Coordinates of C-alpha atoms in Angstrom, one line a residue:
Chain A
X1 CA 99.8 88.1 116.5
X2 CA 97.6 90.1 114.3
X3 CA 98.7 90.9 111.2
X4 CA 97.9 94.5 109.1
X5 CA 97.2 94.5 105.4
X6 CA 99.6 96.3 104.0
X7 CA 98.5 99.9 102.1
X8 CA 97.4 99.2 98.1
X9 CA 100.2 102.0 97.1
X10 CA 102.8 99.5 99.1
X11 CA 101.3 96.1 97.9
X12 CA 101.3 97.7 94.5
X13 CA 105.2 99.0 94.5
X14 CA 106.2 95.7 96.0
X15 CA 104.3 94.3 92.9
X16 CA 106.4 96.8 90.5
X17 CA 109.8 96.1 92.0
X18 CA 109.5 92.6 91.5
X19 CA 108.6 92.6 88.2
X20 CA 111.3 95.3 87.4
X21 CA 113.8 93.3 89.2
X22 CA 112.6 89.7 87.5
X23 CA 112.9 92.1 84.0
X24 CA 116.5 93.2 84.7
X25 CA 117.6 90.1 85.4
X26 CA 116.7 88.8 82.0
X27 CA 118.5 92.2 81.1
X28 CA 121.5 91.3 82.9
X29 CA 121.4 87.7 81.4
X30 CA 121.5 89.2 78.0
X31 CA 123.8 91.9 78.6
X32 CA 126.2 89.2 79.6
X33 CA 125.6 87.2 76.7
X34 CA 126.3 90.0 74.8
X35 CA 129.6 90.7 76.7
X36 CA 130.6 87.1 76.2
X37 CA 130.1 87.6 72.2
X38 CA 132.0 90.9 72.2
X39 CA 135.0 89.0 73.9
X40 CA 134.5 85.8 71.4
X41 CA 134.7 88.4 68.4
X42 CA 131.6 87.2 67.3
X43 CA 130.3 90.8 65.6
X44 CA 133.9 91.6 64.5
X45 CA 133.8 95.2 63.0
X46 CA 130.3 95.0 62.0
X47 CA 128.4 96.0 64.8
X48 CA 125.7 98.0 64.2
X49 CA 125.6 99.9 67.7
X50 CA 123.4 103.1 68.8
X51 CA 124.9 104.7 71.7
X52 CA 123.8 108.0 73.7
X53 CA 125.8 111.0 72.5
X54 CA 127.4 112.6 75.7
X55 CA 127.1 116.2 75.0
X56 CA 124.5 118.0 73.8
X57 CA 124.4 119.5 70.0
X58 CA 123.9 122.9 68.3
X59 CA 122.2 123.1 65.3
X60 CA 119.4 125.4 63.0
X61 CA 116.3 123.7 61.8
X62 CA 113.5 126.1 61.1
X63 CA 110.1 124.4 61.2
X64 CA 106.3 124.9 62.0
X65 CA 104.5 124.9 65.0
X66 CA 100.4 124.2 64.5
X67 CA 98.9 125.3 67.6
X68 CA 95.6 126.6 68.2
X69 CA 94.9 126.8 64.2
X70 CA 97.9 128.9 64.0
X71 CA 100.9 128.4 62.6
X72 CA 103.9 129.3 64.8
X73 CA 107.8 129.4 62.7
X74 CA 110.3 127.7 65.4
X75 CA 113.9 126.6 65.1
X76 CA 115.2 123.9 66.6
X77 CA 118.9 125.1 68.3
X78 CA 119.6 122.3 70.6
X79 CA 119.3 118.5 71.0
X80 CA 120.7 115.3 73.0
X81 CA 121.1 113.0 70.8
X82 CA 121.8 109.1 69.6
X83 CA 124.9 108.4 67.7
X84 CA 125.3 105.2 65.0
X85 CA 127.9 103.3 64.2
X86 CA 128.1 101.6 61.0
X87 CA 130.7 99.4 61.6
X88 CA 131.7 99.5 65.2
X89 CA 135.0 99.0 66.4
X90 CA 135.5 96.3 68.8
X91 CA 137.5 98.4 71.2
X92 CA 134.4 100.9 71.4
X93 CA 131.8 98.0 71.7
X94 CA 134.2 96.0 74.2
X95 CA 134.3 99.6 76.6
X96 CA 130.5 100.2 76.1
X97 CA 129.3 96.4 76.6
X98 CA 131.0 96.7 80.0
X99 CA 129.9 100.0 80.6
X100 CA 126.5 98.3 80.4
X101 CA 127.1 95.2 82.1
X102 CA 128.0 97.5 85.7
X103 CA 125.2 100.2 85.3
X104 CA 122.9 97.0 84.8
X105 CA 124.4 95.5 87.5
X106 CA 124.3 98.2 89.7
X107 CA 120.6 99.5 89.2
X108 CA 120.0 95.6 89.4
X109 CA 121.5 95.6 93.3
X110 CA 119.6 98.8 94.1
X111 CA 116.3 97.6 93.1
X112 CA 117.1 94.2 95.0
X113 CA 117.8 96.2 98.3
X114 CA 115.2 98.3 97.5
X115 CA 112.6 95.2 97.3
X116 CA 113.7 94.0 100.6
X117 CA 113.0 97.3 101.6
X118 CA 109.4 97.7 100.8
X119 CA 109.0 94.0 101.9
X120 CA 109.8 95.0 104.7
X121 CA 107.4 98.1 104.8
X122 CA 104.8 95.7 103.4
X123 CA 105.4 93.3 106.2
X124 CA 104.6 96.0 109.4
X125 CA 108.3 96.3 110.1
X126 CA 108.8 99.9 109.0
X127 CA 111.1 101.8 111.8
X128 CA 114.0 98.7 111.9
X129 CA 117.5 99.3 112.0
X130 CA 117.4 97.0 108.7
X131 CA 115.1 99.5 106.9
X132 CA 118.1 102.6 108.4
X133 CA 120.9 100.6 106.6
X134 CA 119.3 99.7 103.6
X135 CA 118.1 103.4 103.1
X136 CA 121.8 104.6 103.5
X137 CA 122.9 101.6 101.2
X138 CA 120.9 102.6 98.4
X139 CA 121.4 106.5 99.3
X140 CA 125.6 105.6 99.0
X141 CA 124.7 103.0 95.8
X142 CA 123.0 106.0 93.7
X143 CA 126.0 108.4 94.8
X144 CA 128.4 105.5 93.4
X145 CA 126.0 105.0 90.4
X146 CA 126.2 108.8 89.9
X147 CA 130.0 108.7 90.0
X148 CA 130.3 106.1 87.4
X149 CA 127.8 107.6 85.3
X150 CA 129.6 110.6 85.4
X151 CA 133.6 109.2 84.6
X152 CA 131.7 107.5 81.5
X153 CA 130.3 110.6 80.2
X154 CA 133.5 111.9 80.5
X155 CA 136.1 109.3 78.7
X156 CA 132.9 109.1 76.2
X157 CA 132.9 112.6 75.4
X158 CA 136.7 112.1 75.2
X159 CA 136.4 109.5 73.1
X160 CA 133.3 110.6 70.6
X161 CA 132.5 114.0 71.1
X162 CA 135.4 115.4 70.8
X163 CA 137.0 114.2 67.6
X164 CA 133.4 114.1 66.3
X165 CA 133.0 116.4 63.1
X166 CA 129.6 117.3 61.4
X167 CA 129.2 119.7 58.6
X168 CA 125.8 122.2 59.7
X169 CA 126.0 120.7 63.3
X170 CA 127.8 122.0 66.3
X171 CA 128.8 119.8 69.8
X172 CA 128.5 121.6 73.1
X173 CA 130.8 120.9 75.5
X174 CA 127.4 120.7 77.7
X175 CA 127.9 117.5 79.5
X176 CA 124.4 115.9 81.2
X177 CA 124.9 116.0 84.6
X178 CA 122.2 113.9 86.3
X179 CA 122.2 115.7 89.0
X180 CA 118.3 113.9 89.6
X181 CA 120.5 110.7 90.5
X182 CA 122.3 112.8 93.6
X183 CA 118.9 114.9 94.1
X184 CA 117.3 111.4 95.0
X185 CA 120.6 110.0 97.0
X186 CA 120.0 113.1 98.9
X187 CA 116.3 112.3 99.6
X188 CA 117.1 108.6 100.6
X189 CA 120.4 109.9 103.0
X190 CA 117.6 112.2 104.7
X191 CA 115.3 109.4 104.5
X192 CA 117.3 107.3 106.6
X193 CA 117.7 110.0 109.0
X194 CA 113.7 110.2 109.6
X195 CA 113.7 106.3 110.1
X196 CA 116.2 106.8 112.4
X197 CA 114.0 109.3 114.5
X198 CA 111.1 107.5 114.1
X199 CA 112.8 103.9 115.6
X200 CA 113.8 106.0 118.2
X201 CA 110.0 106.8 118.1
X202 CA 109.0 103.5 117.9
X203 CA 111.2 102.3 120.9
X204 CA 110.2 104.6 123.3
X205 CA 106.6 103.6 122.5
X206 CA 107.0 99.9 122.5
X207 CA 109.0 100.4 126.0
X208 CA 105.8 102.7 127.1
X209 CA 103.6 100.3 129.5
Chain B
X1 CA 119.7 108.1 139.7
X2 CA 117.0 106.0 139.1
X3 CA 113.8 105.2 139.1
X4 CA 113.4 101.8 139.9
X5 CA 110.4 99.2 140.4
X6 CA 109.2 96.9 143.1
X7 CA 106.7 95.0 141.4
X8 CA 108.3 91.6 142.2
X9 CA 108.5 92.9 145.9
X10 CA 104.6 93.9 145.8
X11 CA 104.0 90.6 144.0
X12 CA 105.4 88.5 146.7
X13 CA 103.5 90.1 149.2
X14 CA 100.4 89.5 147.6
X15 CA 101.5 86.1 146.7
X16 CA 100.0 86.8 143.6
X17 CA 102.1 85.2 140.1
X18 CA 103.2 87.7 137.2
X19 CA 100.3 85.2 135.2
X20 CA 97.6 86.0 137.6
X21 CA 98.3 89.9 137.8
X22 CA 98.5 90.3 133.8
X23 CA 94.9 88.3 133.8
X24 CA 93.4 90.5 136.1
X25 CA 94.9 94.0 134.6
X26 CA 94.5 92.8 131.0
X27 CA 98.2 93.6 130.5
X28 CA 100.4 90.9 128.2
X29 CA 103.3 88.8 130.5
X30 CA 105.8 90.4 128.5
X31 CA 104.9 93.6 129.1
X32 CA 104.2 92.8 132.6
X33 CA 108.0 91.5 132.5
X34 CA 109.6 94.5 130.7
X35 CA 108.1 96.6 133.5
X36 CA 109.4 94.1 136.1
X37 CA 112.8 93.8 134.7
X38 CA 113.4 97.6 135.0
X39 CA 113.6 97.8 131.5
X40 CA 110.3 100.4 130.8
X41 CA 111.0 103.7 129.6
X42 CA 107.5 104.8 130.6
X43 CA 104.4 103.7 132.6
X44 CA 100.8 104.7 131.6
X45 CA 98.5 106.4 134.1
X46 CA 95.9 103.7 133.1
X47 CA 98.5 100.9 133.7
X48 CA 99.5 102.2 136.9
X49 CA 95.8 102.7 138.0
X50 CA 95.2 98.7 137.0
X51 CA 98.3 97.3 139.2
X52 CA 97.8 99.7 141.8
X53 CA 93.8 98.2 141.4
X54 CA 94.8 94.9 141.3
X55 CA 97.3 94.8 144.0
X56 CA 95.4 96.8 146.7
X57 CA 98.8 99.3 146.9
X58 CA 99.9 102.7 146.2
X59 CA 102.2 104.1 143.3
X60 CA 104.6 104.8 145.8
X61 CA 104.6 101.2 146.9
X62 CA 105.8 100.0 143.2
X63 CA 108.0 102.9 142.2
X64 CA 111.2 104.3 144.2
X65 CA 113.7 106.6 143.6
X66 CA 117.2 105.3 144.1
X67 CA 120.0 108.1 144.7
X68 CA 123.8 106.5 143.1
X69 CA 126.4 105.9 146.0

């Protein structure tokens, strides 16, 4: 049988996804390490962590724009922003080590489907009911992913944001809502309805004598 | 309701083999056997024109239309 080189766009996000996936597993490796020295109480109460503030904050910075050889006053009114611990406590680094280890976990799965998807594609074998149910397993993974994403905002806005208490800075109570994470499920989910369409597509033309 | 075809009936009386027609049409045995199994969705003028060729017959002579009982 003879056999079509696959596209250079497909070769060369077959190439990425393997090397993103080969990178998270090293991530994943080291996110359980990690997990195992939080439950071994190896950092104690000095952990030095940096964690992604849930909400957004309101504050007033005037400053100066240079643009064009002009100089244009701003302020600065709104930010999403990092917060640091000094001295961690375990029961914060325990919940965010395995809020880490799933969300690693879980991108880690959908980029592993998602490589034997584009195998696949690279492969010739595009319009397969394979192809249908891995489109619809990563459309339902991101949806799950988005879910998760979205409880752990919420208990960590419950937890930090709202007992957190700055002098000349204010906290929203505007949660990111990453909606791009169900924009893309929704591409995929539709996605997997076009594959389905085109292996009926593809049957009726490989029946055709 | 169907549309069925007869070309292991035409085959037989031109004692010609599935191997020999799919030489002489240029048509692959597996193809040749989907068609023969019933199992086509379509037919291609061209491919029609080639058996029809090949086995000295009409269209009418490999296709038939079955009513249900």
């Amino acid at each position: 049988m003879k056999t079509i080189k696959a596209p250079l766009s497909i070769r060369l996000i077959y190439w990425f996804t393997n090397l993103t996936l080969g990178l998270l597993a090293l991530v994943f490796l080291a996110v359980i390490a990690f997990n195992i020295l939080l439950y071994t109480d190896f950092f104690g109460n000095d952990m030095q962590l940096h964690t992604q503030l849930p909400v957004k904050v309101d504050f007033l910075e005037t400053g100066n724009l240079h643009l064009n050889d002009r100089d244009i006053k701003v302020e600065l009114v709104a930010a999403t922003t990092k917060i640091h611990f000094f001295n961690t406590p375990t029961f914060i680094t325990k919940k965010v080590g395995i809020a880490m280890l799933i969300v690693i976990a879980g991108i880690s799965y959908l980029i592993w489907i998602f490589r034997l998807f584009i195998k696949n594609v690279k492969e010739g074998a595009t319009f397969t009911i394979k192809n249908i149910k891995i489109l619809k397993k990563l459309a339902y993974g991101l949806i799950a992913l988005w879910i998760f994403t979205f409880i752990y905002m919420q208990i960590a806005n419950y937890y930090i944001a709202e007992h957190l208490n700055f002098e000349n800075i204010r906290i929203t109570d505007e949660i990111p809502d990453y909606s791009g994470i169900l924009f893309a499920a929704l591409l995929l989910w539709v996605l997997a309805h076009i594959f389905e369409t085109g292996l009926k597509l593809q049957q009726e033309k490989d029946l055709t004598i | 309701m169907a549309v069925i075809v007869n070309l292991d009936v035409m085959l037989a009386k031109r004692k010609m083999s599935l191997t020999a027609l799919s030489q002489k049409v240029g048509i692959t045995m597996s193809n040749l056997s989907i068609l023969k199994k019933g199992k086509a969705k379509a037919i291609r003028f061209s491919t029609l024109n080639a058996i029809c060729e090949a086995l000295e017959c009409q269209p009418g002579d490999l296709l038939e239309f079955q009513f249900d009982n």
